[in-house]
């Protein structure tokens, strides 16, 4: 039976690894400078997991905080979704690894890959699964160890990313901010704009793929920049229109934390002032699927949202994928 009740965020949590690397530190090993990174991206520092930490370890930290915040026991979770492009392994899923590390029951677990839009895609999927009535409490995580796929010899990409995780416990029963609208889209016509070329079935690992550094993230930064601004604007407008809402109804926009110049361009195109955008990318860099939950968690901690406020989450990522979600506090 399909229920009309909104899915609620019962609790949220996030984790940023303790190893902080400033632009200045990075410029000691990479041909770059604090001035270049700061002015082109707004990033001041990022956090990297230790050699011992895999993506599931970052996810574990965030998930434990989300469960505690929700006041939900691990035994109550009956669905786990992990959005990531840096899984522990190609398979089994990081969600399965996380299930074991959290000591959950033998419940449904799977990973979802929509790059930086992954967490918002996962909210949409979890909402549908909860609406089916077959699942009661979902743990949705966005977690990335981007440092594991970064090419330290490519200054055009390695300065942009960071590691982290964010998690939310969702249910149709209970109290908390309501997920009131979802929109997901994708354009698969040009995958090479942002990809990890080797290691899959199209280009299996070989000594050639290793020597040509094809296991690292590759990006056409300029094209991604242009697409990002365009799709985030249309994604915001489409979702709000579907729900008969205006941008003026929105108290706070939390965009994917890739680059401050992208956020500034979005602010201009939407004609929404920058003080309505929540950003923490200066301290984390781009953490891909973890970026939105890391920022949302921080906004909640800082009480940037009050009861009744509408918050618009909007992301874009490799694929290209894009997604937006309306949350009513
Ligand atoms: N340090 C110093 N110089 C650099 C660096 C660096 N880290 N990187 C590039 N440069 C140089 C280039 O070599 C180039 O030099 P040249 O003019 O002598 O050839 C110059 O800086 C300009 O390079 P551009 O690529 O034109 O710089 P641009 O202003 O476009 O900024 C950037 C690059 C920051 C990558 C920008 O294009 C961008 O933000 N794109 C979007 C990236 C993004 O959001 N990615 C995430 C998408 S989704 C996901 O996360 C999975």
Coordinates of C-alpha atoms in Angstrom, one line a residue, residues 85 146 149-151 154 157-158 160-161 194-197 213-219:
X85 CA 32.1 6.7 -6.4
X146 CA 38.3 11.0 -3.1
X149 CA 41.4 8.2 -7.0
X150 CA 43.2 11.5 -7.2
X151 CA 46.2 11.9 -9.5
X154 CA 47.6 16.4 -12.1
X157 CA 42.2 18.0 -10.3
X158 CA 44.1 17.0 -7.2
X160 CA 39.9 20.3 -5.7
X161 CA 38.8 17.2 -3.7
X194 CA 34.4 13.7 -15.7
X195 CA 35.3 10.0 -15.2
X196 CA 37.7 7.4 -13.9
X197 CA 38.5 5.7 -17.3
X213 CA 47.4 6.8 -15.0
X214 CA 43.9 5.9 -16.2
X215 CA 42.7 4.7 -12.8
X216 CA 42.6 8.3 -11.6
X217 CA 39.8 10.9 -11.9
X218 CA 39.9 12.9 -15.2
X219 CA 38.0 16.1 -15.7

